[in-house]
mmCIF file of C-alpha atoms in Angstrom:
data_model
loop_
_atom_site.group_PDB
_atom_site.id
_atom_site.type_symbol
_atom_site.label_atom_id
_atom_site.label_comp_id
_atom_site.label_asym_id
_atom_site.label_seq_id
_atom_site.Cartn_x
_atom_site.Cartn_y
_atom_site.Cartn_z
ATOM 1 C CA MET A 33 0.000 0.000 0.000
ATOM 2 C CA THR A 34 2.876 2.333 0.767
ATOM 3 C CA LYS A 35 4.387 1.799 -2.704
ATOM 4 C CA PHE A 36 0.979 2.212 -4.335
ATOM 5 C CA ALA A 37 0.359 5.451 -2.433
ATOM 6 C CA ALA A 38 3.747 6.723 -3.522
ATOM 7 C CA PHE A 39 2.928 5.807 -7.128
ATOM 8 C CA LEU A 40 -0.390 7.659 -6.939
ATOM 9 C CA PHE A 41 1.377 10.694 -5.485
ATOM 10 C CA VAL A 42 3.797 10.776 -8.412
ATOM 11 C CA ILE A 43 0.950 10.435 -10.948
ATOM 12 C CA VAL A 44 -1.112 13.199 -9.323
ATOM 13 C CA THR A 45 1.931 15.483 -9.118
ATOM 14 C CA LEU A 46 2.775 14.944 -12.784
ATOM 15 C CA ALA A 47 -0.827 15.499 -13.840
ATOM 16 C CA ALA A 48 -0.959 18.749 -11.897
ATOM 17 C CA SER A 49 2.162 19.960 -13.678
ATOM 18 C CA LEU A 50 0.737 19.358 -17.148
ATOM 19 C CA PRO A 51 -1.165 22.125 -18.919
ATOM 20 C CA ALA A 52 -4.928 21.862 -18.975
ATOM 21 C CA ARG A 53 -6.388 20.375 -22.143
ATOM 22 C CA ALA A 54 -7.202 22.862 -24.849
ATOM 23 C CA ASP A 55 -10.805 23.716 -25.609
ATOM 24 C CA PRO A 56 -11.688 21.288 -28.452
ATOM 25 C CA ALA A 57 -13.920 23.877 -30.118
ATOM 26 C CA PHE A 58 -11.018 26.346 -30.011
ATOM 27 C CA ASP A 59 -8.858 23.791 -31.820
ATOM 28 C CA VAL A 60 -11.546 23.388 -34.482
ATOM 29 C CA PHE A 61 -11.739 27.166 -34.875
ATOM 30 C CA LEU A 62 -7.975 27.498 -35.269
ATOM 31 C CA GLN A 63 -7.795 24.763 -37.884
ATOM 32 C CA SER A 64 -10.610 26.436 -39.814
ATOM 33 C CA LEU A 65 -8.253 29.362 -40.420
ATOM 34 C CA TRP A 66 -5.799 27.326 -42.470
ATOM 35 C CA PRO A 67 -7.304 27.954 -45.942
ATOM 36 C CA GLU A 68 -7.208 31.725 -45.342
ATOM 37 C CA ALA A 69 -3.708 31.536 -43.910
ATOM 38 C CA GLU A 70 -2.469 29.524 -46.887
ATOM 39 C CA ALA A 71 -4.042 32.041 -49.266
ATOM 40 C CA GLN A 72 -2.045 34.799 -47.558
ATOM 41 C CA GLY A 73 1.250 33.001 -48.127
ATOM 42 C CA ILE A 74 1.667 31.427 -44.709
ATOM 43 C CA ALA A 75 3.432 28.054 -44.823
ATOM 44 C CA ARG A 76 1.939 25.059 -43.076
ATOM 45 C CA PRO A 77 4.890 24.604 -40.678
ATOM 46 C CA THR A 78 4.575 28.258 -39.591
ATOM 47 C CA PHE A 79 0.847 27.872 -39.062
ATOM 48 C CA ASP A 80 1.134 24.592 -37.158
ATOM 49 C CA ALA A 81 3.893 25.891 -34.885
ATOM 50 C CA ALA A 82 1.859 29.006 -34.060
ATOM 51 C CA VAL A 83 -1.367 27.228 -33.097
ATOM 52 C CA ARG A 84 0.052 24.038 -31.582
ATOM 53 C CA ALA A 85 -1.202 23.554 -27.987
ATOM 54 C CA LEU A 86 -2.670 27.063 -28.045
ATOM 55 C CA GLU A 87 -5.394 27.744 -25.505
ATOM 56 C CA PRO A 88 -7.690 30.763 -25.179
ATOM 57 C CA ASP A 89 -6.727 33.442 -22.677
ATOM 58 C CA LEU A 90 -9.943 33.925 -20.719
ATOM 59 C CA SER A 91 -8.470 36.779 -18.686
ATOM 60 C CA LEU A 92 -8.781 39.189 -21.620
ATOM 61 C CA PRO A 93 -11.392 41.968 -21.603
ATOM 62 C CA ASP A 94 -14.129 42.335 -24.218
ATOM 63 C CA LEU A 95 -14.862 38.590 -24.418
ATOM 64 C CA VAL A 96 -18.298 37.021 -24.640
ATOM 65 C CA ILE A 97 -17.983 33.741 -22.746
ATOM 66 C CA PRO A 98 -21.096 31.541 -22.590
ATOM 67 C CA GLY A 99 -22.257 31.085 -19.020
ATOM 68 C CA ARG A 100 -20.019 33.805 -17.628
ATOM 69 C CA PRO A 101 -21.425 37.204 -16.603
ATOM 70 C CA ASP A 102 -19.864 40.217 -18.275
ATOM 71 C CA THR A 103 -17.766 41.370 -15.315
ATOM 72 C CA GLN A 104 -14.341 41.619 -16.954
ATOM 73 C CA PRO A 105 -12.607 44.992 -16.940
ATOM 74 C CA GLY A 106 -12.605 46.705 -20.319
ATOM 75 C CA GLN A 107 -10.159 48.988 -22.081
ATOM 76 C CA ALA A 108 -9.154 51.881 -19.819
ATOM 77 C CA GLU A 109 -10.216 54.476 -22.387
ATOM 78 C CA PHE A 110 -13.786 53.179 -22.184
ATOM 79 C CA VAL A 111 -14.225 52.176 -18.537
ATOM 80 C CA LEU A 112 -12.547 55.041 -16.690
ATOM 81 C CA ALA A 113 -14.218 58.377 -16.110
ATOM 82 C CA PRO A 114 -12.445 61.316 -17.789
ATOM 83 C CA ALA A 115 -11.067 62.659 -14.498
ATOM 84 C CA ASP A 116 -9.488 59.267 -13.761
ATOM 85 C CA TYR A 117 -8.018 58.778 -17.222
ATOM 86 C CA LEU A 118 -6.759 62.323 -17.788
ATOM 87 C CA LYS A 119 -4.805 62.815 -14.576
ATOM 88 C CA GLU A 120 -2.633 65.885 -14.213
ATOM 89 C CA SER A 121 0.055 63.857 -12.411
ATOM 90 C CA SER A 122 0.371 61.614 -15.484
ATOM 91 C CA PHE A 123 0.743 64.595 -17.803
ATOM 92 C CA GLN A 124 3.386 66.215 -15.629
ATOM 93 C CA ARG A 125 5.459 63.046 -15.469
ATOM 94 C CA LEU A 126 5.163 62.097 -19.147
ATOM 95 C CA ALA A 127 5.613 65.648 -20.442
ATOM 96 C CA ALA A 128 8.860 66.046 -18.489
ATOM 97 C CA GLN A 129 10.146 62.769 -19.906
ATOM 98 C CA GLY A 130 8.887 63.662 -23.380
ATOM 99 C CA LYS A 131 10.820 66.937 -23.389
ATOM 100 C CA LYS A 132 14.040 65.084 -22.574
ATOM 101 C CA LEU A 133 13.400 62.562 -25.336
ATOM 102 C CA ALA A 134 12.609 65.374 -27.776
ATOM 103 C CA ALA A 135 16.105 66.736 -27.190
ATOM 104 C CA GLN A 136 17.708 63.284 -27.292
ATOM 105 C CA HIS A 137 16.095 62.357 -30.622
ATOM 106 C CA ARG A 138 15.987 65.839 -32.148
ATOM 107 C CA ALA A 139 17.544 64.902 -35.490
ATOM 108 C CA THR A 140 15.368 61.809 -35.929
ATOM 109 C CA LEU A 141 12.198 63.707 -35.025
ATOM 110 C CA ALA A 142 13.061 66.528 -37.413
ATOM 111 C CA GLY A 143 13.532 64.000 -40.202
ATOM 112 C CA ILE A 144 10.205 62.358 -39.394
ATOM 113 C CA GLU A 145 8.362 65.672 -39.435
ATOM 114 C CA GLU A 146 10.002 66.697 -42.709
ATOM 115 C CA LYS A 147 9.039 63.424 -44.396
ATOM 116 C CA PHE A 148 5.569 62.779 -42.958
ATOM 117 C CA GLY A 149 4.420 66.207 -41.750
ATOM 118 C CA VAL A 150 3.635 64.995 -38.230
ATOM 119 C CA PRO A 151 5.146 67.096 -35.406
ATOM 120 C CA ALA A 152 7.644 65.590 -33.004
ATOM 121 C CA GLN A 153 5.409 66.152 -29.977
ATOM 122 C CA ILE A 154 2.567 64.109 -31.500
ATOM 123 C CA VAL A 155 4.600 60.956 -32.113
ATOM 124 C CA LEU A 156 6.289 61.371 -28.737
ATOM 125 C CA ALA A 157 2.866 61.635 -27.082
ATOM 126 C CA ILE A 158 1.715 58.438 -28.779
ATOM 127 C CA TRP A 159 4.862 56.680 -27.575
ATOM 128 C CA GLY A 160 4.255 58.037 -24.065
ATOM 129 C CA ARG A 161 0.603 57.008 -23.965
ATOM 130 C CA GLU A 162 1.103 53.569 -25.477
ATOM 131 C CA THR A 163 4.108 52.222 -23.576
ATOM 132 C CA ALA A 164 5.276 55.016 -21.236
ATOM 133 C CA PHE A 165 8.194 55.655 -23.624
ATOM 134 C CA GLY A 166 9.104 51.981 -23.590
ATOM 135 C CA GLY A 167 8.888 51.615 -19.810
ATOM 136 C CA TYR A 168 5.765 49.457 -19.944
ATOM 137 C CA GLU A 169 6.383 45.813 -20.758
ATOM 138 C CA LEU A 170 3.588 44.400 -22.898
ATOM 139 C CA PRO A 171 2.149 41.391 -21.050
ATOM 140 C CA LYS A 172 0.570 39.155 -23.690
ATOM 141 C CA ASP A 173 1.559 36.745 -26.440
ATOM 142 C CA ALA A 174 0.116 38.348 -29.565
ATOM 143 C CA ILE A 175 -0.862 35.096 -31.278
ATOM 144 C CA ARG A 176 -2.733 33.732 -28.261
ATOM 145 C CA THR A 177 -4.366 37.097 -27.624
ATOM 146 C CA LEU A 178 -5.564 37.593 -31.190
ATOM 147 C CA ALA A 179 -6.724 33.985 -31.468
ATOM 148 C CA THR A 180 -8.777 34.365 -28.279
ATOM 149 C CA GLN A 181 -10.337 37.616 -29.440
ATOM 150 C CA ALA A 182 -11.124 36.100 -32.840
ATOM 151 C CA TYR A 183 -12.781 33.146 -31.098
ATOM 152 C CA LEU A 184 -14.620 34.805 -28.185
ATOM 153 C CA GLY A 185 -14.270 38.559 -28.606
ATOM 154 C CA ARG A 186 -16.972 41.107 -29.334
ATOM 155 C CA ARG A 187 -15.301 41.944 -32.663
ATOM 156 C CA LYS A 188 -14.493 38.485 -33.993
ATOM 157 C CA ASP A 189 -14.150 39.447 -37.650
ATOM 158 C CA VAL A 190 -11.723 42.284 -36.888
ATOM 159 C CA PHE A 191 -9.500 40.067 -34.778
ATOM 160 C CA ARG A 192 -9.672 37.175 -37.224
ATOM 161 C CA ALA A 193 -8.073 39.421 -39.824
ATOM 162 C CA GLU A 194 -5.497 40.653 -37.293
ATOM 163 C CA LEU A 195 -4.616 37.080 -36.310
ATOM 164 C CA LEU A 196 -3.944 36.182 -39.938
ATOM 165 C CA ALA A 197 -1.811 39.321 -40.306
ATOM 166 C CA ALA A 198 0.150 38.308 -37.197
ATOM 167 C CA LEU A 199 0.743 34.838 -38.634
ATOM 168 C CA LYS A 200 2.069 36.528 -41.771
ATOM 169 C CA MET A 201 4.511 38.471 -39.583
ATOM 170 C CA LEU A 202 5.787 35.136 -38.272
ATOM 171 C CA GLU A 203 6.112 33.846 -41.813
ATOM 172 C CA ASP A 204 8.078 36.956 -42.739
ATOM 173 C CA GLY A 205 10.600 36.320 -39.998
ATOM 174 C CA ILE A 206 9.419 38.262 -36.945
ATOM 175 C CA PRO A 207 10.294 36.065 -33.927
ATOM 176 C CA ARG A 208 7.328 34.924 -31.839
ATOM 177 C CA ALA A 209 9.205 35.855 -28.669
ATOM 178 C CA LYS A 210 9.337 39.482 -29.827
ATOM 179 C CA MET A 211 5.588 39.620 -30.498
ATOM 180 C CA ARG A 212 4.437 40.676 -27.032
ATOM 181 C CA SER A 213 1.208 42.643 -27.123
ATOM 182 C CA SER A 214 -1.572 44.447 -25.334
ATOM 183 C CA TRP A 215 -4.915 42.732 -24.675
ATOM 184 C CA GLY A 216 -5.938 43.776 -28.194
ATOM 185 C CA GLY A 217 -2.880 42.388 -29.975
ATOM 186 C CA ALA A 218 -1.093 45.698 -30.554
ATOM 187 C CA MET A 219 2.700 45.500 -30.475
ATOM 188 C CA GLY A 220 5.842 47.579 -30.268
ATOM 189 C CA LEU A 221 6.781 50.920 -28.713
ATOM 190 C CA THR A 222 3.865 52.706 -30.388
ATOM 191 C CA GLN A 223 1.398 49.788 -30.329
ATOM 192 C CA PHE A 224 0.810 48.660 -33.893
ATOM 193 C CA LEU A 225 -1.795 46.111 -34.861
ATOM 194 C CA PRO A 226 -0.441 43.453 -37.249
ATOM 195 C CA SER A 227 -2.441 44.792 -40.202
ATOM 196 C CA GLU A 228 -1.024 48.286 -39.621
ATOM 197 C CA PHE A 229 2.509 46.880 -39.427
ATOM 198 C CA SER A 230 2.272 45.651 -43.002
ATOM 199 C CA LYS A 231 0.792 48.941 -44.240
ATOM 200 C CA TYR A 232 2.740 51.561 -42.359
ATOM 201 C CA GLY A 233 5.871 49.993 -40.858
ATOM 202 C CA VAL A 234 8.984 52.031 -41.755
ATOM 203 C CA ASP A 235 12.698 51.230 -41.605
ATOM 204 C CA PHE A 236 13.779 54.737 -40.604
ATOM 205 C CA ASP A 237 17.143 53.875 -39.069
ATOM 206 C CA GLY A 238 18.286 52.294 -42.351
ATOM 207 C CA ASP A 239 19.370 48.912 -40.987
ATOM 208 C CA GLY A 240 17.328 46.978 -43.532
ATOM 209 C CA LYS A 241 14.524 45.826 -41.229
ATOM 210 C CA ILE A 242 11.428 47.267 -39.586
ATOM 211 C CA ASP A 243 11.828 47.010 -35.828
ATOM 212 C CA LEU A 244 8.990 48.575 -33.849
ATOM 213 C CA TRP A 245 10.153 46.917 -30.630
ATOM 214 C CA ASN A 246 13.690 48.222 -30.174
ATOM 215 C CA SER A 247 14.272 50.959 -32.759
ATOM 216 C CA VAL A 248 12.938 54.353 -31.678
ATOM 217 C CA PRO A 249 13.385 55.823 -35.199
ATOM 218 C CA ASP A 250 11.428 52.937 -36.772
ATOM 219 C CA ALA A 251 8.643 53.057 -34.167
ATOM 220 C CA LEU A 252 8.136 56.828 -34.284
ATOM 221 C CA ALA A 253 8.416 57.062 -38.063
ATOM 222 C CA SER A 254 5.907 54.227 -38.447
ATOM 223 C CA ALA A 255 3.463 56.027 -36.159
ATOM 224 C CA ALA A 256 3.905 59.201 -38.211
ATOM 225 C CA ASN A 257 3.485 57.274 -41.459
ATOM 226 C CA GLN A 258 0.246 55.796 -40.158
ATOM 227 C CA LEU A 259 -1.109 59.211 -39.161
ATOM 228 C CA ALA A 260 -0.092 60.644 -42.525
ATOM 229 C CA GLY A 261 -1.745 57.731 -44.294
ATOM 230 C CA LYS A 262 -4.959 58.414 -42.416
ATOM 231 C CA GLY A 263 -5.000 62.047 -43.504
ATOM 232 C CA TRP A 264 -2.882 64.086 -41.076
ATOM 233 C CA GLN A 265 -2.847 67.736 -42.134
ATOM 234 C CA ARG A 266 0.662 69.145 -42.086
ATOM 235 C CA GLY A 267 1.117 72.379 -40.119
ATOM 236 C CA LYS A 268 -2.253 72.183 -38.338
ATOM 237 C CA THR A 269 -3.223 71.407 -34.781
ATOM 238 C CA TRP A 270 -5.670 68.807 -33.439
ATOM 239 C CA ALA A 271 -8.062 70.785 -31.185
ATOM 240 C CA THR A 272 -8.500 73.917 -29.106
ATOM 241 C CA GLU A 273 -9.925 73.993 -25.596
ATOM 242 C CA VAL A 274 -12.681 76.597 -25.379
ATOM 243 C CA ARG A 275 -14.884 78.200 -22.761
ATOM 244 C CA THR A 276 -18.546 77.839 -23.632
ATOM 245 C CA PRO A 277 -20.931 80.819 -23.644
ATOM 246 C CA GLY A 278 -22.728 80.110 -20.353
ATOM 247 C CA ALA A 279 -25.382 77.427 -20.195
ATOM 248 C CA ILE A 280 -25.496 75.663 -23.554
ATOM 249 C CA ASP A 281 -27.401 72.821 -25.129
ATOM 250 C CA CYS A 282 -24.916 69.944 -25.024
ATOM 251 C CA THR A 283 -26.654 68.250 -27.950
ATOM 252 C CA ILE A 284 -24.915 70.673 -30.307
ATOM 253 C CA ALA A 285 -21.693 68.788 -29.512
ATOM 254 C CA ASP A 286 -22.331 66.723 -32.611
ATOM 255 C CA PRO A 287 -19.421 65.688 -34.859
ATOM 256 C CA ASP A 288 -21.680 66.431 -37.841
ATOM 257 C CA ASN A 289 -22.320 69.993 -36.616
ATOM 258 C CA ILE A 290 -19.334 71.503 -38.393
ATOM 259 C CA ARG A 291 -18.692 75.231 -38.713
ATOM 260 C CA PRO A 292 -15.587 77.345 -39.289
ATOM 261 C CA VAL A 293 -13.720 78.080 -36.080
ATOM 262 C CA GLY A 294 -14.456 81.758 -36.587
ATOM 263 C CA GLU A 295 -18.218 81.153 -36.471
ATOM 264 C CA TRP A 296 -17.912 79.302 -33.166
ATOM 265 C CA LEU A 297 -15.981 82.241 -31.757
ATOM 266 C CA LYS A 298 -18.589 84.739 -32.966
ATOM 267 C CA VAL A 299 -21.312 83.043 -30.908
ATOM 268 C CA GLY A 300 -19.292 83.113 -27.708
ATOM 269 C CA TYR A 301 -16.844 80.193 -27.680
ATOM 270 C CA ALA A 302 -13.482 81.514 -26.497
ATOM 271 C CA PRO A 303 -10.112 79.724 -26.713
ATOM 272 C CA THR A 304 -8.776 79.215 -23.204
ATOM 273 C CA HIS A 305 -5.192 79.886 -24.307
ATOM 274 C CA GLY A 306 -6.022 83.404 -25.475
ATOM 275 C CA GLY A 307 -4.038 84.860 -28.310
ATOM 276 C CA ILE A 308 -5.080 85.820 -31.816
ATOM 277 C CA MET A 309 -5.856 83.240 -34.481
ATOM 278 C CA SER A 310 -4.804 83.657 -38.088
ATOM 279 C CA ASP A 311 -7.337 83.856 -40.899
ATOM 280 C CA ALA A 312 -6.405 80.315 -41.897
ATOM 281 C CA GLN A 313 -7.063 79.041 -38.374
ATOM 282 C CA LEU A 314 -10.398 80.853 -38.188
ATOM 283 C CA ALA A 315 -11.452 79.278 -41.479
ATOM 284 C CA GLU A 316 -10.763 75.698 -40.377
ATOM 285 C CA PRO A 317 -13.885 73.507 -40.062
ATOM 286 C CA ALA A 318 -14.508 72.355 -36.489
ATOM 287 C CA SER A 319 -17.108 70.645 -34.347
ATOM 288 C CA LEU A 320 -17.696 70.889 -30.622
ATOM 289 C CA LEU A 321 -16.613 68.079 -28.302
ATOM 290 C CA MET A 322 -17.846 67.764 -24.705
ATOM 291 C CA PRO A 323 -16.240 64.477 -23.635
ATOM 292 C CA ALA A 324 -17.744 64.546 -20.121
ATOM 293 C CA GLY A 325 -20.963 66.229 -21.128
ATOM 294 C CA ILE A 326 -21.342 69.421 -19.102
ATOM 295 C CA TYR A 327 -18.947 68.098 -16.443
ATOM 296 C CA GLY A 328 -15.617 69.086 -17.921
ATOM 297 C CA PRO A 329 -13.710 71.005 -20.593
ATOM 298 C CA SER A 330 -15.049 71.592 -24.086
ATOM 299 C CA PHE A 331 -13.033 71.557 -27.306
ATOM 300 C CA LEU A 332 -13.278 72.648 -30.897
ATOM 301 C CA ILE A 333 -11.932 69.603 -32.682
ATOM 302 C CA LEU A 334 -10.308 69.691 -36.111
ATOM 303 C CA LYS A 335 -9.438 67.215 -38.843
ATOM 304 C CA ASN A 336 -6.311 66.007 -37.074
ATOM 305 C CA TYR A 337 -8.367 65.074 -34.020
ATOM 306 C CA HIS A 338 -10.200 62.482 -36.111
ATOM 307 C CA VAL A 339 -6.912 61.247 -37.573
ATOM 308 C CA ILE A 340 -5.604 60.460 -34.075
ATOM 309 C CA LYS A 341 -8.952 58.843 -33.304
ATOM 310 C CA ASP A 342 -8.339 56.512 -36.219
ATOM 311 C CA TYR A 343 -5.219 55.371 -34.341
ATOM 312 C CA ASN A 344 -7.358 54.524 -31.276
ATOM 313 C CA PHE A 345 -11.132 54.913 -31.381
ATOM 314 C CA SER A 346 -11.580 56.715 -28.062
ATOM 315 C CA ASP A 347 -12.180 60.371 -27.334
ATOM 316 C CA LEU A 348 -10.242 60.074 -24.079
ATOM 317 C CA TYR A 349 -7.287 58.513 -25.876
ATOM 318 C CA VAL A 350 -7.206 61.374 -28.398
ATOM 319 C CA LEU A 351 -7.484 63.931 -25.608
ATOM 320 C CA PHE A 352 -4.636 62.277 -23.737
ATOM 321 C CA VAL A 353 -2.355 62.162 -26.771
ATOM 322 C CA GLY A 354 -3.301 65.637 -27.972
ATOM 323 C CA HIS A 355 -2.969 67.262 -24.567
ATOM 324 C CA LEU A 356 0.287 65.439 -23.814
ATOM 325 C CA SER A 357 1.668 66.655 -27.136
ATOM 326 C CA ASP A 358 0.742 70.215 -26.185
ATOM 327 C CA ARG A 359 2.409 69.787 -22.802
ATOM 328 C CA ILE A 360 5.615 68.485 -24.397
ATOM 329 C CA ALA A 361 5.505 71.580 -26.609
ATOM 330 C CA GLY A 362 5.278 73.789 -23.508
ATOM 331 C CA ASP A 363 1.558 74.381 -22.896
ATOM 332 C CA GLY A 364 -0.087 74.156 -19.481
ATOM 333 C CA PRO A 365 -2.888 72.040 -17.938
ATOM 334 C CA PHE A 366 -6.537 71.983 -19.002
ATOM 335 C CA LYS A 367 -8.063 75.323 -18.036
ATOM 336 C CA VAL A 368 -11.450 73.862 -17.076
ATOM 337 C CA ALA A 369 -11.390 71.106 -14.465
ATOM 338 C CA TRP A 370 -12.741 67.602 -15.012
ATOM 339 C CA GLN A 371 -15.524 67.009 -12.526
ATOM 340 C CA PRO A 372 -15.857 63.583 -10.875
ATOM 341 C CA VAL A 373 -18.443 61.516 -12.741
ATOM 342 C CA MET A 374 -19.120 57.778 -12.695
ATOM 343 C CA GLN A 375 -18.643 55.560 -15.744
ATOM 344 C CA LEU A 376 -21.366 52.956 -16.278
ATOM 345 C CA GLN A 377 -20.453 49.314 -16.752
ATOM 346 C CA THR A 378 -20.320 47.934 -20.278
ATOM 347 C CA ARG A 379 -23.578 45.990 -19.976
ATOM 348 C CA GLN A 380 -25.385 49.060 -18.606
ATOM 349 C CA LEU A 381 -24.194 51.195 -21.509
ATOM 350 C CA GLU A 382 -25.228 48.495 -23.957
ATOM 351 C CA ASP A 383 -28.709 48.496 -22.369
ATOM 352 C CA MET A 384 -28.863 52.270 -22.718
ATOM 353 C CA GLN A 385 -27.716 52.128 -26.342
ATOM 354 C CA ARG A 386 -30.362 49.529 -27.205
ATOM 355 C CA ARG A 387 -33.085 51.631 -25.626
ATOM 356 C CA LEU A 388 -31.907 54.766 -27.401
ATOM 357 C CA ALA A 389 -31.747 52.817 -30.674
ATOM 358 C CA ALA A 390 -35.304 51.543 -30.178
ATOM 359 C CA LEU A 391 -36.411 55.175 -29.813
ATOM 360 C CA GLY A 392 -34.644 56.099 -33.056
ATOM 361 C CA LEU A 393 -32.114 58.322 -31.281
ATOM 362 C CA TYR A 394 -29.043 56.120 -31.731
ATOM 363 C CA GLN A 395 -27.948 54.532 -34.994
ATOM 364 C CA ASP A 396 -24.420 53.432 -34.146
ATOM 365 C CA LYS A 397 -23.130 50.037 -32.977
ATOM 366 C CA ILE A 398 -24.028 48.562 -29.606
ATOM 367 C CA ASP A 399 -20.580 48.508 -28.017
ATOM 368 C CA GLY A 400 -21.042 49.519 -24.392
ATOM 369 C CA LYS A 401 -18.862 52.610 -24.779
ATOM 370 C CA ALA A 402 -19.807 56.183 -23.869
ATOM 371 C CA GLY A 403 -18.646 57.657 -27.169
ATOM 372 C CA MET A 404 -19.712 60.810 -28.991
ATOM 373 C CA ARG A 405 -22.802 59.256 -30.548
ATOM 374 C CA THR A 406 -23.995 57.705 -27.293
ATOM 375 C CA ARG A 407 -23.630 60.965 -25.377
ATOM 376 C CA LEU A 408 -25.386 62.858 -28.133
ATOM 377 C CA ALA A 409 -28.292 60.380 -28.268
ATOM 378 C CA LEU A 410 -28.654 60.559 -24.493
ATOM 379 C CA GLY A 411 -28.781 64.348 -24.659
ATOM 380 C CA ALA A 412 -31.562 64.099 -27.246
ATOM 381 C CA TYR A 413 -33.446 61.722 -24.935
ATOM 382 C CA GLN A 414 -33.032 64.098 -21.996
ATOM 383 C CA LYS A 415 -34.192 66.991 -24.152
ATOM 384 C CA ALA A 416 -37.282 65.112 -25.364
ATOM 385 C CA ASN A 417 -38.304 64.045 -21.863
ATOM 386 C CA GLY A 418 -37.688 67.271 -19.967
ATOM 387 C CA LEU A 419 -34.741 65.906 -18.001
ATOM 388 C CA LYS A 420 -31.572 67.688 -16.973
ATOM 389 C CA ARG A 421 -29.529 67.906 -20.162
ATOM 390 C CA ASP A 422 -25.981 66.927 -19.285
ATOM 391 C CA CYS A 423 -25.121 64.429 -22.080
ATOM 392 C CA TRP A 424 -23.433 62.053 -19.673
ATOM 393 C CA PRO A 425 -24.746 58.482 -19.235
ATOM 394 C CA THR A 426 -25.627 57.863 -15.601
ATOM 395 C CA ALA A 427 -27.450 55.166 -13.661
ATOM 396 C CA ASP A 428 -30.298 57.638 -13.090
ATOM 397 C CA ALA A 429 -30.687 58.247 -16.822
ATOM 398 C CA LEU A 430 -30.753 54.505 -17.496
ATOM 399 C CA ALA A 431 -33.275 53.968 -14.694
ATOM 400 C CA ASP A 432 -35.512 56.620 -16.245
ATOM 401 C CA MET A 433 -35.428 54.792 -19.593
ATOM 402 C CA GLN A 434 -36.199 51.483 -17.926
ATOM 403 C CA ARG A 435 -39.084 53.004 -15.959
ATOM 404 C CA ARG A 436 -40.651 54.620 -19.004
ATOM 405 C CA SER A 437 -40.472 51.401 -21.019
ATOM 406 C CA ALA A 438 -41.768 49.150 -18.218
ATOM 407 C CA PRO A 439 -45.192 47.531 -18.910
#
């Protein structure tokens, strides 16, 4: 019995040390990708090595897992309130570091701006926001992350394409060990998705390879190339913080409500930085942004704002990058304070979006994010029902919708 007990102990210990069995359905999903991978020039050995023994990473945010409540944390840009995301202490720290790096890489940054038209402070701000100037170590394996998102994520089709692009990177010689990523599969110092790597990656240091992980010139030039490819306007800014003319209707903060900057100023919107704008600046088309509804600063946003938003689809992300770039260039803090407001959970915002869509006020995707369109639709709902018009999704606003639709 003693020998048998010892044998059982060894077996149990070995079993505990082995990895858990992969989800069979996940294996089937991965193998279903082979025809598409082959069509994109990925060799079978590369494909097999990448997916062998791969298991889904269920710790990732934005997954839809059968039988599990939606309690996972989401992307910071969409789950944190503006005051928590746009902290002055973060700007002070990153701006000080960014100024030092601007001096250290002056020649490289000047070459990038000359070639792509994107100012040094913008690409530095992206680097600072994405990886704290390289100080943040990306925690995930890109292949496992993208495969999980393609299998269980809210945007399966998007991540399926990104997974195939990542496999192509392996085929083209990028080592798997180098491909560490965020929860969304973005990689390198400036966080490139695999599909963007193939489109916009630049060998700016001239060593014959594109290295977004270790080469600052390559990473910053690639970020600039991406912004330029998405329509960055050379010599123009991204936004201007403005003081609003007293109590205003927040539903005019509509990205489709575009007027020349000069017209906004004529009706009482005043740049907080003061100074005199040129005729060209006054003629630029702009819309009003109130990212926290009435509970924070307001901005006249320009074409370049939307270009940065194409890099990361979050108003708070754009505000962070844009404001950090201004701080690196020498500007001061936001002039209007961010008031403390609560951010609803993803499932609550999805409920609100569905209700607003059913009323014909919201025509965008149900994504659980308090973006421009959601805030605008909520403001229209508040306006139609005689509620306080603040254009910020709260539990009280959702409760009002639920009460009015109850049988």
